Every structure is written in structure tokens, then in C-alpha cells.
Amino acid sequence: DAGVIQSPRHEVTEMGQEVTLRCKPISGHDYLFWYRQTMMRGLELLIYFNNNVPIDDSGMPEDRFSAKMPNASFSTLKIQPSEPRDSAVYFCASSFWGVGANEKLFFGSGTQLSVL
Amino acid sequence: GQQLNQSPQSMFIQEGEDVSMNCTSSSIFNTWLWYKQEPGEGPVLLIALYKAGELTSNGRLTAQFGITRKDSFLNISASIPSDVGIYFCAGQRDNAGNMLTFGGGTRLMVKP
């Protein structure tokens, strides 16, 4: 199993540009999560999907952030327009039957985003 | 919102030493998980705990689910250089949907 695949691994962009992060969850997993990691705030849950449907997006910072999951094998996180304070590592993670007893969360390798 | 307080924030130890870190919360959790994150990678699950008082080992790692269900501990025995990384605790409550709450992490550095 290839695990959770994220692309790109690194993204450097200028303030105001649109950024799209991509994720392919583990096949068969029905939950997908987007996290953001910074030194100041640690790991923050942004949004999660169940069976391609967004369940909780209360962690999305503001309207500049949007996430979609058009099918079971693909999700995107978009920032438009990007700002320097969006610089962070963005992780996608997936799990089966959600996260709870007997369930485990598998993380991708992350996208390191730098907004100049 | 609920928070997990993880300590220490960082540790710099000599190879061969034992390591202890812990996570505390003001809220009860029904599942505790410990993850390790290596540079440039995402967190990887080390140990999962599902029952208060449970003590679980994974090689040189041992984790315990606190009796009060408000804390958890991770111990690493006889540390080696490849133990370097950031260790995260995470808790889950049955009535919290499918969300985990993560601690701030303990950065472990091991001197050969």
C-alpha cells in the first residue's frame, strides 16, 4: 500500500497567488482529514470528510480556504489568495470508520508551503 | 476548546538513557494515541490505548492510559539515535465525532 499521497511536497509562492494542495487517501478509507502544522499552534484540524462529504470545517481559518473531495480517491485544499501567515506544513490523513477505538489515522508526508 | 498539555516540550539526552513524557488534559478521553514524527514526514502511530489503566508496549516503547482517563505517559527505554523526532499524544472522546485532539509535541534529541 502506497499510503496517503500528497503533492506537491514543497510549494513556494508569492502572496496573493492561488495555492492548491492535493491528496490521495489510502484506498478503502472513508474518512479524510486536512491538518495544518506550525511551530506556534502545533497540529490543527482544518476539515474532515466522510464518504466524500465535508463533516466539520470549523477549523478552516477563513473564507480564503476551501476543500473539496470530488471522489473517494482525491481531495484538494485550496488557498485563494494566499498570505504569508498561511506558511505551514499541511498534512492530509485518512482512516477507516473514522478515528476512534480500533481506528488509526494515517498521515501523508505533508506539503511544506511557503508564501513570500 | 479542549487542550492536551504535553511535556516536556523538548529533551536532549544521551544515547542509552531512558525517556519519559506525558500528556494531561482537563477533560476525559476514551482513547489515547502516541505518534512519532520524523523530519520531513507525517506523524506515524506508535501505540494506541483504549482502556483506563492499560499498559501497552511496542519494542522499547511503553505507554500507559491514566486511571483518571485525563492523562497518558510514554516511556522509551535505552534510547538510540533513531529515536530522534517529535512525539505527539492524541486523545479522542466518543462524543467528539471523529476528531482527535493533539498535544503540542515533545521534541526528542539523542546525542550519540
mmCIF file of N, CA, C and O in Angstrom, chain B residues 17-56:
data_model
loop_
_atom_site.group_PDB
_atom_site.id
_atom_site.type_symbol
_atom_site.label_atom_id
_atom_site.label_comp_id
_atom_site.label_asym_id
_atom_site.label_seq_id
_atom_site.Cartn_x
_atom_site.Cartn_y
_atom_site.Cartn_z
ATOM 1 N N GLU B 17 20.043 6.450 27.475
ATOM 2 C CA GLU B 17 19.187 6.907 28.576
ATOM 3 C C GLU B 17 17.723 6.561 28.310
ATOM 4 O O GLU B 17 17.312 6.385 27.172
ATOM 5 N N ASP B 18 16.981 6.480 29.395
ATOM 6 C CA ASP B 18 15.537 6.283 29.277
ATOM 7 C C ASP B 18 14.848 7.642 29.168
ATOM 8 O O ASP B 18 15.350 8.655 29.660
ATOM 9 N N VAL B 19 13.690 7.653 28.523
ATOM 10 C CA VAL B 19 12.953 8.894 28.279
ATOM 11 C C VAL B 19 11.521 8.735 28.782
ATOM 12 O O VAL B 19 10.918 7.668 28.608
ATOM 13 N N SER B 20 11.024 9.784 29.394
ATOM 14 C CA SER B 20 9.617 9.792 29.811
ATOM 15 C C SER B 20 8.964 11.083 29.384
ATOM 16 O O SER B 20 9.545 12.160 29.541
ATOM 17 N N MET B 21 7.769 10.996 28.862
ATOM 18 C CA MET B 21 6.994 12.184 28.503
ATOM 19 C C MET B 21 5.539 11.911 28.842
ATOM 20 O O MET B 21 5.124 10.741 28.953
ATOM 21 N N ASN B 22 4.787 12.992 29.015
ATOM 22 C CA ASN B 22 3.392 12.767 29.380
ATOM 23 C C ASN B 22 2.472 13.808 28.775
ATOM 24 O O ASN B 22 2.903 14.839 28.258
ATOM 25 N N CYS B 23 1.212 13.476 28.865
ATOM 26 C CA CYS B 23 0.160 14.305 28.299
ATOM 27 C C CYS B 23 -0.960 14.392 29.323
ATOM 28 O O CYS B 23 -1.384 13.357 29.855
ATOM 29 N N THR B 24 -1.440 15.599 29.579
ATOM 30 C CA THR B 24 -2.532 15.752 30.538
ATOM 31 C C THR B 24 -3.624 16.616 29.944
ATOM 32 O O THR B 24 -3.390 17.441 29.060
ATOM 33 N N SER B 25 -4.820 16.413 30.477
ATOM 34 C CA SER B 25 -5.958 17.163 29.986
ATOM 35 C C SER B 25 -6.921 17.423 31.130
ATOM 36 O O SER B 25 -6.955 16.688 32.112
ATOM 37 N N SER B 26 -7.724 18.456 30.981
ATOM 38 C CA SER B 26 -8.776 18.706 31.966
ATOM 39 C C SER B 26 -10.031 17.911 31.623
ATOM 40 O O SER B 26 -10.984 17.851 32.413
ATOM 41 N N SER B 27 -10.034 17.284 30.453
ATOM 42 C CA SER B 27 -11.184 16.509 30.001
ATOM 43 C C SER B 27 -10.834 15.019 29.937
ATOM 44 O O SER B 27 -9.677 14.646 29.813
ATOM 45 N N ILE B 28 -11.847 14.216 29.999
ATOM 46 C CA ILE B 28 -11.673 12.762 29.901
ATOM 47 C C ILE B 28 -11.603 12.344 28.436
ATOM 48 O O ILE B 28 -12.378 12.824 27.598
ATOM 49 N N PHE B 29 -10.684 11.459 28.139
ATOM 50 C CA PHE B 29 -10.592 10.867 26.812
ATOM 51 C C PHE B 29 -10.794 9.358 26.898
ATOM 52 O O PHE B 29 -10.412 8.739 27.885
ATOM 53 N N ASN B 30 -11.367 8.793 25.877
ATOM 54 C CA ASN B 30 -11.614 7.353 25.857
ATOM 55 C C ASN B 30 -10.588 6.590 25.041
ATOM 56 O O ASN B 30 -10.557 5.357 25.068
ATOM 57 N N THR B 31 -9.805 7.300 24.290
ATOM 58 C CA THR B 31 -8.718 6.698 23.520
ATOM 59 C C THR B 31 -7.517 7.627 23.585
ATOM 60 O O THR B 31 -7.680 8.844 23.468
ATOM 61 N N TRP B 32 -6.360 7.035 23.812
ATOM 62 C CA TRP B 32 -5.115 7.808 23.762
ATOM 63 C C TRP B 32 -4.210 7.169 22.713
ATOM 64 O O TRP B 32 -4.092 5.940 22.645
ATOM 65 N N LEU B 33 -3.601 8.023 21.913
ATOM 66 C CA LEU B 33 -2.695 7.553 20.881
ATOM 67 C C LEU B 33 -1.374 8.298 21.000
ATOM 68 O O LEU B 33 -1.345 9.474 21.389
ATOM 69 N N TRP B 34 -0.300 7.619 20.653
ATOM 70 C CA TRP B 34 1.021 8.260 20.604
ATOM 71 C C TRP B 34 1.590 8.116 19.198
ATOM 72 O O TRP B 34 1.598 7.003 18.633
ATOM 73 N N TYR B 35 2.028 9.247 18.655
ATOM 74 C CA TYR B 35 2.592 9.301 17.317
ATOM 75 C C TYR B 35 4.033 9.795 17.380
ATOM 76 O O TYR B 35 4.407 10.537 18.270
ATOM 77 N N LYS B 36 4.807 9.400 16.365
ATOM 78 C CA LYS B 36 6.155 9.939 16.195
ATOM 79 C C LYS B 36 6.256 10.568 14.812
ATOM 80 O O LYS B 36 5.802 9.976 13.819
ATOM 81 N N GLN B 37 6.835 11.759 14.774
ATOM 82 C CA GLN B 37 7.039 12.445 13.511
ATOM 83 C C GLN B 37 8.526 12.656 13.288
ATOM 84 O O GLN B 37 9.202 13.283 14.114
ATOM 85 N N GLU B 38 9.026 12.138 12.192
ATOM 86 C CA GLU B 38 10.422 12.350 11.830
ATOM 87 C C GLU B 38 10.509 13.516 10.851
ATOM 88 O O GLU B 38 9.513 13.866 10.200
ATOM 89 N N PRO B 39 11.670 14.139 10.770
ATOM 90 C CA PRO B 39 11.803 15.319 9.905
ATOM 91 C C PRO B 39 11.333 15.063 8.480
ATOM 92 O O PRO B 39 11.707 14.070 7.854
ATOM 93 N N GLY B 40 10.492 15.958 7.984
ATOM 94 C CA GLY B 40 10.026 15.862 6.598
ATOM 95 C C GLY B 40 8.950 14.826 6.359
ATOM 96 O O GLY B 40 8.592 14.563 5.209
ATOM 97 N N GLU B 41 8.434 14.252 7.436
ATOM 98 C CA GLU B 41 7.410 13.227 7.277
ATOM 99 C C GLU B 41 6.197 13.549 8.142
ATOM 100 O O GLU B 41 6.244 14.404 9.021
ATOM 101 N N GLY B 42 5.111 12.826 7.899
ATOM 102 C CA GLY B 42 3.939 12.973 8.738
ATOM 103 C C GLY B 42 4.044 12.082 9.962
ATOM 104 O O GLY B 42 4.867 11.167 10.017
ATOM 105 N N PRO B 43 3.208 12.336 10.956
ATOM 106 C CA PRO B 43 3.224 11.501 12.167
ATOM 107 C C PRO B 43 2.849 10.058 11.855
ATOM 108 O O PRO B 43 1.998 9.795 11.010
ATOM 109 N N VAL B 44 3.483 9.152 12.568
ATOM 110 C CA VAL B 44 3.214 7.714 12.409
ATOM 111 C C VAL B 44 2.784 7.169 13.757
ATOM 112 O O VAL B 44 3.407 7.451 14.788
ATOM 113 N N LEU B 45 1.730 6.386 13.755
ATOM 114 C CA LEU B 45 1.207 5.835 15.008
ATOM 115 C C LEU B 45 2.200 4.856 15.626
ATOM 116 O O LEU B 45 2.728 3.963 14.954
ATOM 117 N N LEU B 46 2.434 5.032 16.933
ATOM 118 C CA LEU B 46 3.319 4.138 17.678
ATOM 119 C C LEU B 46 2.509 3.169 18.533
ATOM 120 O O LEU B 46 2.731 1.966 18.515
ATOM 121 N N ILE B 47 1.617 3.733 19.331
ATOM 122 C CA ILE B 47 0.867 2.934 20.301
ATOM 123 C C ILE B 47 -0.533 3.516 20.434
ATOM 124 O O ILE B 47 -0.696 4.736 20.449
ATOM 125 N N ALA B 48 -1.520 2.642 20.565
ATOM 126 C CA ALA B 48 -2.901 3.048 20.804
ATOM 127 C C ALA B 48 -3.375 2.432 22.118
ATOM 128 O O ALA B 48 -3.103 1.265 22.395
ATOM 129 N N LEU B 49 -4.073 3.229 22.917
ATOM 130 C CA LEU B 49 -4.561 2.798 24.224
ATOM 131 C C LEU B 49 -6.058 3.029 24.296
ATOM 132 O O LEU B 49 -6.535 4.127 23.972
ATOM 133 N N TYR B 50 -6.806 2.017 24.733
ATOM 134 C CA TYR B 50 -8.256 2.110 24.671
ATOM 135 C C TYR B 50 -8.953 1.960 26.021
ATOM 136 O O TYR B 50 -10.172 2.118 26.098
ATOM 137 N N LYS B 51 -8.177 1.644 27.069
ATOM 138 C CA LYS B 51 -8.808 1.332 28.345
ATOM 139 C C LYS B 51 -8.028 1.963 29.484
ATOM 140 O O LYS B 51 -6.788 1.880 29.525
ATOM 141 N N ALA B 52 -8.748 2.611 30.416
ATOM 142 C CA ALA B 52 -8.089 3.229 31.555
ATOM 143 C C ALA B 52 -7.234 2.213 32.293
ATOM 144 O O ALA B 52 -7.672 1.098 32.569
ATOM 145 N N GLY B 53 -5.998 2.615 32.603
ATOM 146 C CA GLY B 53 -5.072 1.737 33.292
ATOM 147 C C GLY B 53 -4.263 0.841 32.367
ATOM 148 O O GLY B 53 -3.292 0.210 32.796
ATOM 149 N N GLU B 54 -4.609 0.828 31.107
ATOM 150 C CA GLU B 54 -3.935 -0.058 30.144
ATOM 151 C C GLU B 54 -2.471 0.325 29.999
ATOM 152 O O GLU B 54 -2.136 1.498 29.929
ATOM 153 N N LEU B 55 -1.634 -0.687 29.959
ATOM 154 C CA LEU B 55 -0.200 -0.504 29.747
ATOM 155 C C LEU B 55 0.168 -1.314 28.507
ATOM 156 O O LEU B 55 -0.047 -2.529 28.478
ATOM 157 N N THR B 56 0.697 -0.651 27.501
ATOM 158 C CA THR B 56 0.989 -1.317 26.231
ATOM 159 C C THR B 56 2.422 -1.041 25.804
ATOM 160 O O THR B 56 2.885 0.094 25.916
#
